[in-house]
């Protein structure tokens, strides 16, 4: 078995990333077969339980309130609405439901209590439950764990160096602190990033250094291709080449052998042949459904046709880790503390983010 290393350097990862493609694919596929069933892919459904109105300035995100996009916002969904969506996802072959809320960070109160009830409800359906809710404290992570949360997603997005070119309203260290808070519970960690935001290969390697040197490494790493949305600062970015996605998936597989590598946003721009090469390179998880929070995604029936063509099978729930127990709210050991943590606000100016913000203001005035 390949050794799990936590001391990868940027230079080593760049050397892997830049290998001749056939050598890279062979090495990645060989490692993939050591740790995973190469013909099994986890299917997850991503559900936006609260859309739009986010106070952050992430340059890639159409949910940021400061940019003018065509995203239709909505308040937090009800528990019954989420249950109905989860049942639909389960019937279509998903083993995991990932719930996303456009929040900077979790705040104790009625909305978070409702999210905890959503987690309990989905876990009782014998599905894995993942949440991505922004920054969380250790106590909030413990409350999610008690409810039966299987995984918490908190992407690093890119390298620490390039992060400053993408986001100015929070610091890279906040991402690491949230992951550390989750690690103090029995909840697994899902953390990856986006390529195609104008970064260099060195930044892609830097992100993988940050993820692979965590101990333990994340159980799940999403690799997203930027979906450039009109109105965001990155609306003019050229779509990333499929070869970049294949190289990124393969490199991630090599440096994090046990991790489930998620082929995430941007699949609508990928051919079946391109996706097949990503699976061969080590991707063993996808998001199904016609939307990833707010951006387009292949129809689940198309994915099932692709699976049949490639001889792939959906992964059953709780294969990598046993199903967590659900503790009811009345029996919870951890209660709301009304915490007000001081997450960082770096405050530097990103010119293209400011230009998109000004453009949004002018659009509103004209209307």
mmCIF file of C-alpha atoms in Angstrom:
data_model
loop_
_atom_site.group_PDB
_atom_site.id
_atom_site.type_symbol
_atom_site.label_atom_id
_atom_site.label_comp_id
_atom_site.label_asym_id
_atom_site.label_seq_id
_atom_site.Cartn_x
_atom_site.Cartn_y
_atom_site.Cartn_z
ATOM 1 C CA UNK A 1 0.000 0.000 0.000
ATOM 2 C CA UNK A 2 1.145 3.542 -0.709
ATOM 3 C CA UNK A 3 2.283 5.492 2.320
ATOM 4 C CA UNK A 4 0.036 8.294 3.607
ATOM 5 C CA UNK A 5 2.283 11.326 3.837
ATOM 6 C CA UNK A 6 1.616 14.592 5.634
ATOM 7 C CA UNK A 7 4.818 16.363 4.617
ATOM 8 C CA UNK A 8 4.316 17.016 0.927
ATOM 9 C CA UNK A 9 6.086 20.102 -0.428
ATOM 10 C CA UNK A 10 4.892 22.397 -3.197
ATOM 11 C CA UNK A 11 7.878 21.395 -5.329
ATOM 12 C CA UNK A 12 7.057 17.678 -5.026
ATOM 13 C CA UNK A 13 3.397 18.218 -5.895
ATOM 14 C CA UNK A 14 4.273 20.422 -8.876
ATOM 15 C CA UNK A 15 6.594 17.708 -10.145
ATOM 16 C CA UNK A 16 3.710 15.223 -9.974
ATOM 17 C CA UNK A 17 1.241 17.656 -11.582
ATOM 18 C CA UNK A 18 3.592 18.316 -14.524
ATOM 19 C CA UNK A 19 4.433 14.681 -15.282
ATOM 20 C CA UNK A 20 3.778 13.349 -18.790
ATOM 21 C CA UNK A 21 0.038 12.739 -18.787
ATOM 22 C CA UNK A 22 0.210 8.984 -19.395
ATOM 23 C CA UNK A 23 2.671 8.512 -16.535
ATOM 24 C CA UNK A 24 0.516 10.669 -14.271
ATOM 25 C CA UNK A 25 -2.640 8.727 -15.122
ATOM 26 C CA UNK A 26 -0.941 5.352 -14.618
ATOM 27 C CA UNK A 27 0.395 6.299 -11.185
ATOM 28 C CA UNK A 28 -2.905 7.855 -10.050
ATOM 29 C CA UNK A 29 -5.018 4.942 -11.291
ATOM 30 C CA UNK A 30 -2.697 2.427 -9.605
ATOM 31 C CA UNK A 31 -2.948 4.214 -6.259
ATOM 32 C CA UNK A 32 -6.705 4.586 -6.702
ATOM 33 C CA UNK A 33 -7.076 0.808 -7.045
ATOM 34 C CA UNK A 34 -5.050 0.212 -3.875
ATOM 35 C CA UNK A 35 -7.523 2.135 -1.721
ATOM 36 C CA UNK A 36 -10.842 2.188 -3.568
ATOM 37 C CA UNK A 37 -13.140 0.150 -5.765
ATOM 38 C CA UNK A 38 -12.418 1.702 -9.204
ATOM 39 C CA UNK A 39 -15.928 0.898 -10.434
ATOM 40 C CA UNK A 40 -17.790 2.560 -7.549
ATOM 41 C CA UNK A 41 -18.598 6.270 -7.407
ATOM 42 C CA UNK A 42 -20.410 8.044 -4.608
ATOM 43 C CA UNK A 43 -23.424 10.072 -5.754
ATOM 44 C CA UNK A 44 -24.368 13.097 -3.650
ATOM 45 C CA UNK A 45 -27.164 15.646 -4.009
ATOM 46 C CA UNK A 46 -26.360 19.267 -3.179
ATOM 47 C CA UNK A 47 -29.300 21.260 -1.834
ATOM 48 C CA UNK A 48 -29.286 25.026 -1.316
ATOM 49 C CA UNK A 49 -31.350 25.405 1.855
ATOM 50 C CA UNK A 50 -30.786 29.171 1.977
ATOM 51 C CA UNK A 51 -29.830 30.988 -1.215
ATOM 52 C CA UNK A 52 -28.339 34.428 -1.848
ATOM 53 C CA UNK A 53 -27.712 37.471 0.305
ATOM 54 C CA UNK A 54 -24.282 36.372 1.522
ATOM 55 C CA UNK A 55 -22.176 39.240 2.976
ATOM 56 C CA UNK A 56 -18.874 37.817 1.708
ATOM 57 C CA UNK A 57 -17.091 39.070 -1.421
ATOM 58 C CA UNK A 58 -15.865 35.752 -2.882
ATOM 59 C CA UNK A 59 -14.975 36.644 -6.469
ATOM 60 C CA UNK A 60 -16.430 33.434 -7.903
ATOM 61 C CA UNK A 61 -19.774 33.406 -6.095
ATOM 62 C CA UNK A 62 -23.123 34.584 -7.521
ATOM 63 C CA UNK A 63 -24.666 34.418 -4.035
ATOM 64 C CA UNK A 64 -22.702 37.425 -2.775
ATOM 65 C CA UNK A 65 -25.175 40.217 -2.016
ATOM 66 C CA UNK A 66 -22.798 42.875 -3.338
ATOM 67 C CA UNK A 67 -22.838 41.523 -6.920
ATOM 68 C CA UNK A 68 -25.733 41.734 -9.362
ATOM 69 C CA UNK A 69 -26.513 38.265 -10.723
ATOM 70 C CA UNK A 70 -29.696 36.503 -11.737
ATOM 71 C CA UNK A 71 -29.703 34.345 -8.633
ATOM 72 C CA UNK A 72 -33.096 34.263 -6.960
ATOM 73 C CA UNK A 73 -32.621 34.290 -3.200
ATOM 74 C CA UNK A 74 -34.748 32.402 -0.735
ATOM 75 C CA UNK A 75 -35.070 32.180 3.019
ATOM 76 C CA UNK A 76 -34.193 29.012 4.912
ATOM 77 C CA UNK A 77 -36.186 26.029 3.706
ATOM 78 C CA UNK A 78 -38.466 24.156 6.110
ATOM 79 C CA UNK A 79 -37.589 20.746 7.530
ATOM 80 C CA UNK A 80 -40.461 19.165 5.587
ATOM 81 C CA UNK A 81 -39.225 20.680 2.294
ATOM 82 C CA UNK A 82 -35.737 19.341 2.921
ATOM 83 C CA UNK A 83 -37.071 15.884 3.797
ATOM 84 C CA UNK A 84 -39.042 15.768 0.541
ATOM 85 C CA UNK A 85 -35.937 16.710 -1.447
ATOM 86 C CA UNK A 86 -33.854 14.116 0.404
ATOM 87 C CA UNK A 87 -36.365 11.360 -0.369
ATOM 88 C CA UNK A 88 -36.316 12.383 -4.029
ATOM 89 C CA UNK A 89 -32.514 12.275 -4.024
ATOM 90 C CA UNK A 90 -32.468 8.852 -2.382
ATOM 91 C CA UNK A 91 -34.911 7.489 -4.964
ATOM 92 C CA UNK A 92 -32.657 8.721 -7.780
ATOM 93 C CA UNK A 93 -29.586 6.939 -6.395
ATOM 94 C CA UNK A 94 -27.903 9.479 -4.097
ATOM 95 C CA UNK A 95 -26.419 8.197 -0.863
ATOM 96 C CA UNK A 96 -25.575 11.630 0.554
ATOM 97 C CA UNK A 97 -27.388 14.964 0.859
ATOM 98 C CA UNK A 98 -25.211 18.059 1.169
ATOM 99 C CA UNK A 99 -27.016 21.125 2.502
ATOM 100 C CA UNK A 100 -25.595 24.567 1.781
ATOM 101 C CA UNK A 101 -26.613 27.893 3.301
ATOM 102 C CA UNK A 102 -25.300 31.252 2.053
ATOM 103 C CA UNK A 103 -24.010 32.354 5.447
ATOM 104 C CA UNK A 104 -20.670 33.847 6.475
ATOM 105 C CA UNK A 105 -20.782 31.836 9.679
ATOM 106 C CA UNK A 106 -23.303 29.944 11.780
ATOM 107 C CA UNK A 107 -25.201 31.920 14.409
ATOM 108 C CA UNK A 108 -26.965 30.212 17.287
ATOM 109 C CA UNK A 109 -30.727 30.619 17.164
ATOM 110 C CA UNK A 110 -33.868 29.368 15.500
ATOM 111 C CA UNK A 111 -32.380 28.957 12.014
ATOM 112 C CA UNK A 112 -29.480 26.840 13.244
ATOM 113 C CA UNK A 113 -31.888 24.794 15.371
ATOM 114 C CA UNK A 114 -33.893 24.122 12.202
ATOM 115 C CA UNK A 115 -30.737 23.014 10.376
ATOM 116 C CA UNK A 116 -29.985 20.610 13.225
ATOM 117 C CA UNK A 117 -33.471 19.153 12.810
ATOM 118 C CA UNK A 118 -32.836 18.781 9.069
ATOM 119 C CA UNK A 119 -29.674 16.809 9.878
ATOM 120 C CA UNK A 120 -31.586 14.536 12.252
ATOM 121 C CA UNK A 121 -34.331 13.998 9.691
ATOM 122 C CA UNK A 122 -31.997 13.041 6.833
ATOM 123 C CA UNK A 123 -29.801 10.803 8.981
ATOM 124 C CA UNK A 124 -32.929 8.871 9.979
ATOM 125 C CA UNK A 125 -33.526 8.261 6.259
ATOM 126 C CA UNK A 126 -30.253 6.264 6.304
ATOM 127 C CA UNK A 127 -28.478 8.799 4.128
ATOM 128 C CA UNK A 128 -25.162 10.508 4.796
ATOM 129 C CA UNK A 129 -25.647 14.176 5.696
ATOM 130 C CA UNK A 130 -23.160 16.914 4.856
ATOM 131 C CA UNK A 131 -23.478 20.631 5.618
ATOM 132 C CA UNK A 132 -21.664 23.703 4.347
ATOM 133 C CA UNK A 133 -22.757 26.663 6.453
ATOM 134 C CA UNK A 134 -19.677 28.867 6.686
ATOM 135 C CA UNK A 135 -17.414 29.196 9.707
ATOM 136 C CA UNK A 136 -18.442 27.300 12.834
ATOM 137 C CA UNK A 137 -17.230 27.128 16.413
ATOM 138 C CA UNK A 138 -16.275 23.939 18.221
ATOM 139 C CA UNK A 139 -19.566 23.945 20.157
ATOM 140 C CA UNK A 140 -21.597 24.350 16.957
ATOM 141 C CA UNK A 141 -19.640 21.495 15.394
ATOM 142 C CA UNK A 142 -20.433 19.326 18.427
ATOM 143 C CA UNK A 143 -24.148 20.134 18.099
ATOM 144 C CA UNK A 144 -24.077 19.127 14.434
ATOM 145 C CA UNK A 145 -22.284 15.906 15.359
ATOM 146 C CA UNK A 146 -24.931 15.079 17.970
ATOM 147 C CA UNK A 147 -27.661 15.586 15.383
ATOM 148 C CA UNK A 148 -26.046 12.928 13.189
ATOM 149 C CA UNK A 149 -23.949 14.957 10.732
ATOM 150 C CA UNK A 150 -21.665 12.754 8.639
ATOM 151 C CA UNK A 151 -19.491 15.424 6.993
ATOM 152 C CA UNK A 152 -18.837 19.152 7.083
ATOM 153 C CA UNK A 153 -17.702 20.952 3.936
ATOM 154 C CA UNK A 154 -15.451 23.990 4.206
ATOM 155 C CA UNK A 155 -13.361 24.558 1.085
ATOM 156 C CA UNK A 156 -9.958 26.232 1.189
ATOM 157 C CA UNK A 157 -10.763 27.442 -2.362
ATOM 158 C CA UNK A 158 -7.135 27.932 -3.454
ATOM 159 C CA UNK A 159 -3.638 28.414 -2.061
ATOM 160 C CA UNK A 160 -3.103 30.701 0.906
ATOM 161 C CA UNK A 161 -1.160 33.090 -1.340
ATOM 162 C CA UNK A 162 -3.805 33.362 -4.072
ATOM 163 C CA UNK A 163 -6.674 33.421 -1.582
ATOM 164 C CA UNK A 164 -5.976 37.138 -1.059
ATOM 165 C CA UNK A 165 -6.773 37.717 -4.754
ATOM 166 C CA UNK A 166 -10.190 36.056 -4.445
ATOM 167 C CA UNK A 167 -11.655 37.024 -1.057
ATOM 168 C CA UNK A 168 -11.093 40.017 1.240
ATOM 169 C CA UNK A 169 -13.859 39.531 3.821
ATOM 170 C CA UNK A 170 -12.350 36.557 5.644
ATOM 171 C CA UNK A 171 -8.901 35.082 6.168
ATOM 172 C CA UNK A 172 -7.425 31.756 5.085
ATOM 173 C CA UNK A 173 -6.773 30.963 8.731
ATOM 174 C CA UNK A 174 -10.534 31.050 9.390
ATOM 175 C CA UNK A 175 -10.906 28.125 6.993
ATOM 176 C CA UNK A 176 -8.265 26.142 8.832
ATOM 177 C CA UNK A 177 -9.757 27.011 12.229
ATOM 178 C CA UNK A 178 -13.205 25.788 11.167
ATOM 179 C CA UNK A 179 -11.712 22.513 9.896
ATOM 180 C CA UNK A 180 -9.906 22.154 13.212
ATOM 181 C CA UNK A 181 -13.178 22.729 15.094
ATOM 182 C CA UNK A 182 -14.852 19.983 13.044
ATOM 183 C CA UNK A 183 -11.913 17.644 13.734
ATOM 184 C CA UNK A 184 -12.686 17.829 17.464
ATOM 185 C CA UNK A 185 -15.884 15.864 16.744
ATOM 186 C CA UNK A 186 -16.638 12.579 14.975
ATOM 187 C CA UNK A 187 -17.732 14.452 11.833
ATOM 188 C CA UNK A 188 -15.648 13.873 8.689
ATOM 189 C CA UNK A 189 -14.062 16.758 6.797
ATOM 190 C CA UNK A 190 -14.833 17.717 3.191
ATOM 191 C CA UNK A 191 -12.519 20.434 1.864
ATOM 192 C CA UNK A 192 -11.209 21.247 -1.588
ATOM 193 C CA UNK A 193 -11.184 24.145 -3.993
ATOM 194 C CA UNK A 194 -11.722 25.678 -7.410
ATOM 195 C CA UNK A 195 -9.425 25.818 -10.402
ATOM 196 C CA UNK A 196 -9.759 28.251 -13.279
ATOM 197 C CA UNK A 197 -9.926 31.437 -11.187
ATOM 198 C CA UNK A 198 -6.790 32.899 -12.759
ATOM 199 C CA UNK A 199 -4.420 31.039 -10.474
ATOM 200 C CA UNK A 200 -1.199 29.328 -11.580
ATOM 201 C CA UNK A 201 -0.210 25.673 -11.237
ATOM 202 C CA UNK A 202 1.847 26.718 -8.204
ATOM 203 C CA UNK A 203 -1.365 27.837 -6.490
ATOM 204 C CA UNK A 204 -3.069 24.533 -7.256
ATOM 205 C CA UNK A 205 -0.097 22.755 -5.732
ATOM 206 C CA UNK A 206 -0.189 25.132 -2.757
ATOM 207 C CA UNK A 207 -3.816 24.260 -2.068
ATOM 208 C CA UNK A 208 -2.962 20.553 -2.154
ATOM 209 C CA UNK A 209 -0.064 21.168 0.244
ATOM 210 C CA UNK A 210 -2.459 22.824 2.713
ATOM 211 C CA UNK A 211 -4.936 19.920 2.448
ATOM 212 C CA UNK A 212 -2.503 17.010 2.349
ATOM 213 C CA UNK A 213 -0.460 18.212 5.332
ATOM 214 C CA UNK A 214 -3.545 18.149 7.546
ATOM 215 C CA UNK A 215 -3.472 15.133 9.863
ATOM 216 C CA UNK A 216 -5.717 13.350 9.221
ATOM 217 C CA UNK A 217 -6.201 14.394 5.624
ATOM 218 C CA UNK A 218 -9.764 15.355 4.605
ATOM 219 C CA UNK A 219 -11.984 12.357 3.951
ATOM 220 C CA UNK A 220 -13.379 14.180 0.917
ATOM 221 C CA UNK A 221 -11.796 16.719 -1.463
ATOM 222 C CA UNK A 222 -14.014 18.441 -4.074
ATOM 223 C CA UNK A 223 -12.229 19.625 -7.215
ATOM 224 C CA UNK A 224 -14.361 22.313 -8.855
ATOM 225 C CA UNK A 225 -13.912 23.981 -12.227
ATOM 226 C CA UNK A 226 -14.948 27.628 -12.068
ATOM 227 C CA UNK A 227 -18.364 28.324 -13.526
ATOM 228 C CA UNK A 228 -18.045 31.976 -14.555
ATOM 229 C CA UNK A 229 -21.316 33.724 -13.705
ATOM 230 C CA UNK A 230 -22.265 37.077 -15.207
ATOM 231 C CA UNK A 231 -22.145 39.830 -12.617
ATOM 232 C CA UNK A 232 -19.364 38.266 -10.548
ATOM 233 C CA UNK A 233 -15.781 39.565 -10.646
ATOM 234 C CA UNK A 234 -14.739 36.390 -12.491
ATOM 235 C CA UNK A 235 -17.386 36.560 -15.218
ATOM 236 C CA UNK A 236 -14.728 36.931 -17.947
ATOM 237 C CA UNK A 237 -12.594 33.961 -16.896
ATOM 238 C CA UNK A 238 -11.954 31.431 -19.663
ATOM 239 C CA UNK A 239 -13.265 27.937 -18.814
ATOM 240 C CA UNK A 240 -10.550 25.633 -17.525
ATOM 241 C CA UNK A 241 -9.276 22.958 -19.927
ATOM 242 C CA UNK A 242 -10.369 19.380 -19.241
ATOM 243 C CA UNK A 243 -6.693 18.398 -19.145
ATOM 244 C CA UNK A 244 -6.205 20.699 -16.162
ATOM 245 C CA UNK A 245 -9.094 18.989 -14.372
ATOM 246 C CA UNK A 246 -7.648 15.548 -15.137
ATOM 247 C CA UNK A 247 -4.217 16.592 -13.887
ATOM 248 C CA UNK A 248 -5.700 18.111 -10.727
ATOM 249 C CA UNK A 249 -7.776 15.006 -9.966
ATOM 250 C CA UNK A 250 -4.823 12.695 -10.585
ATOM 251 C CA UNK A 251 -2.446 14.760 -8.449
ATOM 252 C CA UNK A 252 -4.988 14.924 -5.626
ATOM 253 C CA UNK A 253 -5.386 11.156 -5.777
ATOM 254 C CA UNK A 254 -1.633 10.597 -5.519
ATOM 255 C CA UNK A 255 -1.012 12.906 -2.567
ATOM 256 C CA UNK A 256 -4.210 11.898 -0.716
ATOM 257 C CA UNK A 257 -4.717 8.181 -1.473
ATOM 258 C CA UNK A 258 -7.513 7.459 1.013
ATOM 259 C CA UNK A 259 -9.560 10.561 0.236
ATOM 260 C CA UNK A 260 -12.698 10.522 -1.872
ATOM 261 C CA UNK A 261 -11.961 12.935 -4.703
ATOM 262 C CA UNK A 262 -15.115 14.737 -5.817
ATOM 263 C CA UNK A 263 -15.621 15.741 -9.427
ATOM 264 C CA UNK A 264 -17.734 18.777 -8.620
ATOM 265 C CA UNK A 265 -18.732 22.045 -10.339
ATOM 266 C CA UNK A 266 -18.164 22.457 -14.058
ATOM 267 C CA UNK A 267 -19.234 18.991 -15.210
ATOM 268 C CA UNK A 268 -21.757 20.449 -17.667
ATOM 269 C CA UNK A 269 -18.786 21.633 -19.744
ATOM 270 C CA UNK A 270 -17.095 18.212 -19.662
ATOM 271 C CA UNK A 271 -17.675 15.489 -22.222
ATOM 272 C CA UNK A 272 -18.385 11.957 -21.043
ATOM 273 C CA UNK A 273 -14.929 11.031 -22.289
ATOM 274 C CA UNK A 274 -13.396 13.775 -20.146
ATOM 275 C CA UNK A 275 -15.334 12.674 -17.086
ATOM 276 C CA UNK A 276 -14.345 9.053 -17.731
ATOM 277 C CA UNK A 277 -10.676 10.077 -17.685
ATOM 278 C CA UNK A 278 -11.265 11.892 -14.379
ATOM 279 C CA UNK A 279 -12.766 8.699 -12.925
ATOM 280 C CA UNK A 280 -9.783 6.714 -14.223
ATOM 281 C CA UNK A 281 -7.462 9.304 -12.645
ATOM 282 C CA UNK A 282 -9.042 8.798 -9.237
ATOM 283 C CA UNK A 283 -12.280 10.766 -8.949
ATOM 284 C CA UNK A 284 -14.819 8.623 -7.109
ATOM 285 C CA UNK A 285 -17.586 11.002 -6.153
ATOM 286 C CA UNK A 286 -19.934 13.331 -8.036
ATOM 287 C CA UNK A 287 -22.821 15.654 -7.298
ATOM 288 C CA UNK A 288 -26.056 14.707 -9.050
ATOM 289 C CA UNK A 289 -29.074 16.858 -9.856
ATOM 290 C CA UNK A 290 -29.662 19.757 -12.228
ATOM 291 C CA UNK A 291 -28.078 22.361 -9.953
ATOM 292 C CA UNK A 292 -25.041 22.762 -7.677
ATOM 293 C CA UNK A 293 -26.404 25.368 -5.263
ATOM 294 C CA UNK A 294 -26.866 27.941 -8.053
ATOM 295 C CA UNK A 295 -24.874 26.716 -11.069
ATOM 296 C CA UNK A 296 -25.949 24.170 -13.711
ATOM 297 C CA UNK A 297 -25.186 20.460 -13.336
ATOM 298 C CA UNK A 298 -25.900 17.410 -15.521
ATOM 299 C CA UNK A 299 -29.316 15.777 -15.115
ATOM 300 C CA UNK A 300 -29.256 12.723 -12.847
ATOM 301 C CA UNK A 301 -30.618 10.519 -15.641
ATOM 302 C CA UNK A 302 -27.691 11.537 -17.844
ATOM 303 C CA UNK A 303 -25.325 10.575 -15.052
ATOM 304 C CA UNK A 304 -26.958 7.183 -14.625
ATOM 305 C CA UNK A 305 -26.657 6.585 -18.376
ATOM 306 C CA UNK A 306 -22.968 7.488 -18.148
ATOM 307 C CA UNK A 307 -22.519 5.129 -15.181
ATOM 308 C CA UNK A 308 -24.123 2.298 -17.171
ATOM 309 C CA UNK A 309 -21.900 2.999 -20.173
ATOM 310 C CA UNK A 310 -18.748 2.996 -18.016
ATOM 311 C CA UNK A 311 -19.782 0.074 -15.794
ATOM 312 C CA UNK A 312 -19.842 2.268 -12.675
ATOM 313 C CA UNK A 313 -22.017 1.620 -9.628
ATOM 314 C CA UNK A 314 -23.302 4.176 -7.093
ATOM 315 C CA UNK A 315 -21.661 3.777 -3.694
ATOM 316 C CA UNK A 316 -23.935 2.766 -0.832
ATOM 317 C CA UNK A 317 -24.108 5.051 2.237
ATOM 318 C CA UNK A 318 -21.800 4.581 5.228
ATOM 319 C CA UNK A 319 -19.219 2.487 3.377
ATOM 320 C CA UNK A 320 -16.223 4.552 4.492
ATOM 321 C CA UNK A 321 -17.482 5.251 8.025
ATOM 322 C CA UNK A 322 -20.361 3.893 10.091
ATOM 323 C CA UNK A 323 -23.627 5.803 10.386
ATOM 324 C CA UNK A 324 -23.550 8.362 13.224
ATOM 325 C CA UNK A 325 -26.105 8.192 15.991
ATOM 326 C CA UNK A 326 -28.792 10.870 16.120
ATOM 327 C CA UNK A 327 -29.339 12.472 19.517
ATOM 328 C CA UNK A 328 -32.593 14.366 19.864
ATOM 329 C CA UNK A 329 -32.518 18.040 20.808
ATOM 330 C CA UNK A 330 -34.034 17.372 24.238
ATOM 331 C CA UNK A 331 -31.210 14.933 25.070
ATOM 332 C CA UNK A 332 -28.382 17.024 23.649
ATOM 333 C CA UNK A 333 -25.306 17.489 25.796
ATOM 334 C CA UNK A 334 -24.325 20.646 23.911
ATOM 335 C CA UNK A 335 -26.564 23.708 24.058
ATOM 336 C CA UNK A 336 -26.511 27.049 22.260
ATOM 337 C CA UNK A 337 -23.946 29.359 23.830
ATOM 338 C CA UNK A 338 -24.846 32.493 21.884
ATOM 339 C CA UNK A 339 -21.235 32.774 20.809
ATOM 340 C CA UNK A 340 -19.966 35.776 18.872
ATOM 341 C CA UNK A 341 -16.546 34.694 17.627
ATOM 342 C CA UNK A 342 -14.309 37.286 16.014
ATOM 343 C CA UNK A 343 -13.675 35.768 12.602
ATOM 344 C CA UNK A 344 -11.116 37.827 10.706
ATOM 345 C CA UNK A 345 -11.886 40.568 8.205
ATOM 346 C CA UNK A 346 -8.576 41.241 6.427
ATOM 347 C CA UNK A 347 -9.899 44.404 4.790
ATOM 348 C CA UNK A 348 -7.542 44.557 1.817
ATOM 349 C CA UNK A 349 -8.996 45.708 -1.511
ATOM 350 C CA UNK A 350 -9.404 43.392 -4.494
ATOM 351 C CA UNK A 351 -9.856 45.691 -7.482
ATOM 352 C CA UNK A 352 -11.978 43.376 -9.646
ATOM 353 C CA UNK A 353 -14.280 42.642 -6.705
ATOM 354 C CA UNK A 354 -14.760 46.359 -6.121
ATOM 355 C CA UNK A 355 -15.464 46.942 -9.809
ATOM 356 C CA UNK A 356 -18.129 44.218 -9.805
ATOM 357 C CA UNK A 357 -19.658 45.755 -6.684
ATOM 358 C CA UNK A 358 -19.780 49.201 -8.324
ATOM 359 C CA UNK A 359 -21.242 47.723 -11.515
ATOM 360 C CA UNK A 360 -23.995 46.106 -9.425
ATOM 361 C CA UNK A 361 -24.849 49.446 -7.799
ATOM 362 C CA UNK A 362 -25.063 51.142 -11.188
ATOM 363 C CA UNK A 363 -27.308 48.368 -12.520
ATOM 364 C CA UNK A 364 -29.686 48.809 -9.590
ATOM 365 C CA UNK A 365 -29.798 52.588 -10.117
ATOM 366 C CA UNK A 366 -30.622 52.176 -13.835
ATOM 367 C CA UNK A 367 -33.479 49.863 -12.985
#
